[in-house]
PDB file of C-alpha atoms in Angstrom:
ATOM      1  CA  MET A   1     -15.237  -5.450  -6.320  1.00 92.00           C
ATOM      2  CA  THR A   2     -14.615  -9.036  -4.858  1.00 93.00           C
ATOM      3  CA  LYS A   3     -12.224 -11.054  -6.700  1.00 95.00           C
ATOM      4  CA  GLU A   4     -11.368 -14.631  -6.659  1.00 95.00           C
ATOM      5  CA  ILE A   5      -7.866 -16.144  -7.095  1.00 94.00           C
ATOM      6  CA  ASP A   6      -6.786 -19.546  -7.145  1.00 94.00           C
ATOM      7  CA  LEU A   7      -3.800 -21.188  -5.865  1.00 93.00           C
ATOM      8  CA  ASP A   8      -1.556 -21.048  -8.795  1.00 94.00           C
ATOM      9  CA  GLU A   9      -2.597 -16.901  -8.325  1.00 94.00           C
ATOM     10  CA  ILE A  10      -1.486 -16.420  -4.413  1.00 95.00           C
ATOM     11  CA  GLY A  11       1.836 -16.243  -4.934  1.00 95.00           C
ATOM     12  CA  ASP A  12       1.425 -12.393  -6.244  1.00 96.00           C
ATOM     13  CA  TYR A  13      -0.649 -11.336  -3.701  1.00 96.00           C
ATOM     14  CA  VAL A  14       1.579 -12.798  -1.044  1.00 96.00           C
ATOM     15  CA  LYS A  15       4.279 -10.587  -2.464  1.00 95.00           C
ATOM     16  CA  ALA A  16       2.203  -7.231  -2.637  1.00 96.00           C
ATOM     17  CA  LEU A  17       0.644  -7.822   0.482  1.00 95.00           C
ATOM     18  CA  HIS A  18       3.911  -9.559   2.564  1.00 93.00           C
ATOM     19  CA  CYS A  19       5.156  -5.939   3.883  1.00 90.00           C
ATOM     20  CA  GLN A  20       2.599  -4.147   6.816  1.00 90.00           C
ATOM     21  CA  ILE A  21       3.410  -0.642   5.583  1.00 93.00           C
ATOM     22  CA  ARG A  22       1.017  -1.846   2.524  1.00 95.00           C
ATOM     23  CA  TRP A  23      -1.245  -3.124   5.057  1.00 95.00           C
ATOM     24  CA  GLU A  24      -1.332   0.194   6.945  1.00 94.00           C
ATOM     25  CA  ILE A  25      -2.100   2.131   2.997  1.00 96.00           C
ATOM     26  CA  ILE A  26      -4.566  -0.256   2.505  1.00 98.00           C
ATOM     27  CA  GLU A  27      -5.973   1.007   5.855  1.00 97.00           C
ATOM     28  CA  ALA A  28      -5.707   4.642   5.373  1.00 97.00           C
ATOM     29  CA  LEU A  29      -7.701   4.155   2.100  1.00 98.00           C
ATOM     30  CA  LYS A  30     -10.203   2.634   3.329  1.00 97.00           C
ATOM     31  CA  SER A  31     -11.457   6.113   4.384  1.00 97.00           C
ATOM     32  CA  GLY A  32     -11.317   7.018   0.477  1.00 98.00           C
ATOM     33  CA  PRO A  33      -9.220   8.273  -1.967  1.00 98.00           C
ATOM     34  CA  LYS A  34      -5.999   9.537  -1.428  1.00 98.00           C
ATOM     35  CA  ASN A  35      -2.749  11.564  -2.569  1.00 97.00           C
ATOM     36  CA  ALA A  36       0.125  10.556  -1.846  1.00 96.00           C
ATOM     37  CA  ASP A  37       1.036  13.319   1.116  1.00 95.00           C
ATOM     38  CA  GLN A  38      -2.565  12.475   2.224  1.00 96.00           C
ATOM     39  CA  ILE A  39      -1.349   8.959   2.507  1.00 97.00           C
ATOM     40  CA  MET A  40       1.872   9.784   3.881  1.00 94.00           C
ATOM     41  CA  GLU A  41      -0.190  11.885   6.529  1.00 93.00           C
ATOM     42  CA  ALA A  42      -2.240   9.216   7.688  1.00 93.00           C
ATOM     43  CA  LEU A  43       0.682   6.882   7.989  1.00 90.00           C
ATOM     44  CA  MET A  44       2.908   9.496  10.154  1.00 85.00           C
ATOM     45  CA  PRO A  45       1.609   8.536  13.451  1.00 75.00           C
ATOM     46  CA  LYS A  46       2.643   4.814  12.354  1.00 65.00           C
ATOM     47  CA  GLN A  47       6.120   5.724  11.560  1.00 62.00           C
ATOM     48  CA  GLU A  48       6.295   8.062  14.909  1.00 58.00           C
ATOM     49  CA  ASP A  49       5.310   4.670  17.115  1.00 59.00           C
ATOM     50  CA  LEU A  50       8.190   3.243  14.937  1.00 56.00           C
ATOM     51  CA  GLN A  51      10.400   5.731  15.988  1.00 57.00           C
ATOM     52  CA  ASN A  52       9.483   5.675  19.603  1.00 60.00           C
ATOM     53  CA  ASN A  53       8.816   2.124  20.236  1.00 58.00           C
ATOM     54  CA  PRO A  54      12.148  -0.025  18.104  1.00 54.00           C
ATOM     55  CA  LYS A  55      10.686  -3.256  19.601  1.00 54.00           C
ATOM     56  CA  ASP A  56       7.646  -2.601  17.236  1.00 50.00           C
ATOM     57  CA  LYS A  57       9.891  -2.503  14.669  1.00 51.00           C
ATOM     58  CA  CYS A  58       8.851  -4.492  11.151  1.00 53.00           C
ATOM     59  CA  LYS A  59      10.255  -7.720  10.848  1.00 49.00           C
ATOM     60  CA  GLY A  60       8.822  -8.363   7.160  1.00 47.00           C
ATOM     61  CA  THR A  61      11.859  -9.022   4.611  1.00 45.00           C
ATOM     62  CA  CYS A  62      11.039  -5.708   2.809  1.00 53.00           C
ATOM     63  CA  GLN A  63      12.508  -4.051   5.989  1.00 50.00           C
ATOM     64  CA  ASN A  64      15.404  -6.597   6.775  1.00 43.00           C
ATOM     65  CA  GLY A  65      13.920  -6.531  10.496  1.00 39.00           C
ATOM     66  CA  GLU A  66      15.286  -3.110  10.762  1.00 44.00           C
ATOM     67  CA  GLY A  67      12.237  -0.933  10.824  1.00 51.00           C
ATOM     68  CA  ARG A  68      12.667   2.769   9.405  1.00 56.00           C
ATOM     69  CA  ILE A  69      10.969   6.062   8.504  1.00 70.00           C
ATOM     70  CA  ILE A  70       9.741   5.418   4.797  1.00 83.00           C
ATOM     71  CA  LYS A  71      10.385   8.503   2.405  1.00 89.00           C
ATOM     72  CA  LYS A  72       8.053   9.724  -0.533  1.00 91.00           C
ATOM     73  CA  PRO A  73       9.924   7.005  -3.387  1.00 94.00           C
ATOM     74  CA  THR A  74       9.715   4.239  -0.998  1.00 94.00           C
ATOM     75  CA  LEU A  75       5.814   4.755  -0.902  1.00 96.00           C
ATOM     76  CA  TYR A  76       5.442   5.040  -4.649  1.00 97.00           C
ATOM     77  CA  TYR A  77       7.368   1.580  -4.622  1.00 97.00           C
ATOM     78  CA  HIS A  78       4.530   0.454  -2.240  1.00 97.00           C
ATOM     79  CA  LEU A  79       2.028   1.596  -3.993  1.00 98.00           C
ATOM     80  CA  ARG A  80       2.558   0.384  -7.174  1.00 98.00           C
ATOM     81  CA  GLU A  81       3.107  -3.150  -5.737  1.00 97.00           C
ATOM     82  CA  LEU A  82      -0.451  -3.279  -4.656  1.00 98.00           C
ATOM     83  CA  GLU A  83      -1.512  -1.557  -7.943  1.00 98.00           C
ATOM     84  CA  SER A  84      -0.091  -4.523  -9.596  1.00 97.00           C
ATOM     85  CA  VAL A  85      -1.866  -6.993  -8.263  1.00 97.00           C
ATOM     86  CA  GLY A  86      -5.239  -4.892  -8.777  1.00 97.00           C
ATOM     87  CA  ILE A  87      -5.655  -4.078  -4.862  1.00 98.00           C
ATOM     88  CA  ILE A  88      -5.646  -0.161  -5.367  1.00 98.00           C
ATOM     89  CA  GLU A  89      -5.692   1.822  -8.404  1.00 98.00           C
ATOM     90  CA  VAL A  90      -5.965   5.441  -9.562  1.00 98.00           C
ATOM     91  CA  ALA A  91      -9.221   7.319  -9.162  1.00 98.00           C
ATOM     92  CA  LYS A  92      -8.271   9.765 -10.862  1.00 97.00           C
ATOM     93  CA  LEU A  93      -5.630  12.702 -12.282  1.00 96.00           C
ATOM     94  CA  ARG A  94      -5.042  15.863 -11.011  1.00 93.00           C
ATOM     95  CA  PRO A  95      -3.160  18.517 -12.665  1.00 91.00           C
ATOM     96  CA  THR A  96      -0.526  20.357 -11.057  1.00 88.00           C
ATOM     97  CA  GLU A  97       1.748  23.463 -11.525  1.00 85.00           C
ATOM     98  CA  HIS A  98       4.052  24.489 -13.368  1.00 83.00           C
ATOM     99  CA  LYS A  99       3.641  21.729 -16.632  1.00 79.00           C
ATOM    100  CA  ARG A 100       4.609  18.990 -14.103  1.00 86.00           C
ATOM    101  CA  ALA A 101       3.289  15.346 -13.672  1.00 90.00           C
ATOM    102  CA  PRO A 102      -0.169  14.832 -13.094  1.00 94.00           C
ATOM    103  CA  GLU A 103      -0.787  14.085  -9.270  1.00 95.00           C
ATOM    104  CA  LYS A 104      -2.254  10.673  -8.580  1.00 97.00           C
ATOM    105  CA  VAL A 105      -5.087   9.883  -6.219  1.00 98.00           C
ATOM    106  CA  TRP A 106      -5.241   6.503  -4.964  1.00 98.00           C
ATOM    107  CA  GLU A 107      -8.259   4.120  -4.274  1.00 98.00           C
ATOM    108  CA  LEU A 108      -9.285   0.599  -2.984  1.00 98.00           C
ATOM    109  CA  ASN A 109     -10.018  -1.799  -5.797  1.00 97.00           C
ATOM    110  CA  LEU A 110     -11.340  -4.657  -3.992  1.00 96.00           C
ATOM    111  CA  ASP A 111     -13.593  -4.910  -0.971  1.00 94.00           C
ATOM    112  CA  LYS A 112     -12.541  -8.388  -0.821  1.00 95.00           C
ATOM    113  CA  LEU A 113     -10.313 -11.000  -1.822  1.00 95.00           C
ATOM    114  CA  ILE A 114     -11.199 -14.882  -2.350  1.00 96.00           C
ATOM    115  CA  ILE A 115      -8.781 -17.945  -2.154  1.00 95.00           C
ATOM    116  CA  ASN A 116     -10.270 -20.730  -3.540  1.00 95.00           C
ATOM    117  CA  PHE A 117      -8.275 -23.966  -2.396  1.00 93.00           C
ATOM    118  CA  LYS A 118      -9.958 -26.654  -4.074  1.00 89.00           C
ATOM    119  CA  ASP A 119     -11.186 -26.800  -8.133  1.00 79.00           C
TER     120      ASP A 119
END
């Protein structure tokens, strides 16, 4: 799906895309739908690089220039931020054992994002 936005909508997308980890989530989902565990697994090489190469730490405000290994709750926060602007969506819910909440499987919702600078 292609989404066209005007300048009055761009702030929401800038907020959703300002953080490098969110771009890495998008990259992980390009190959197809994934649950949170699969996304974490796809992010692991980047997280290991972050530990081993401090100079490559995120300079974004979400990490206050301190770069860190993300944990599951932080991943869920980033997924919700991307979902809030429609970049990703829940593709399906999988039942879990022991009557826990169903597992979300995430996928990219947008192929392209077009910004209209003029009316």
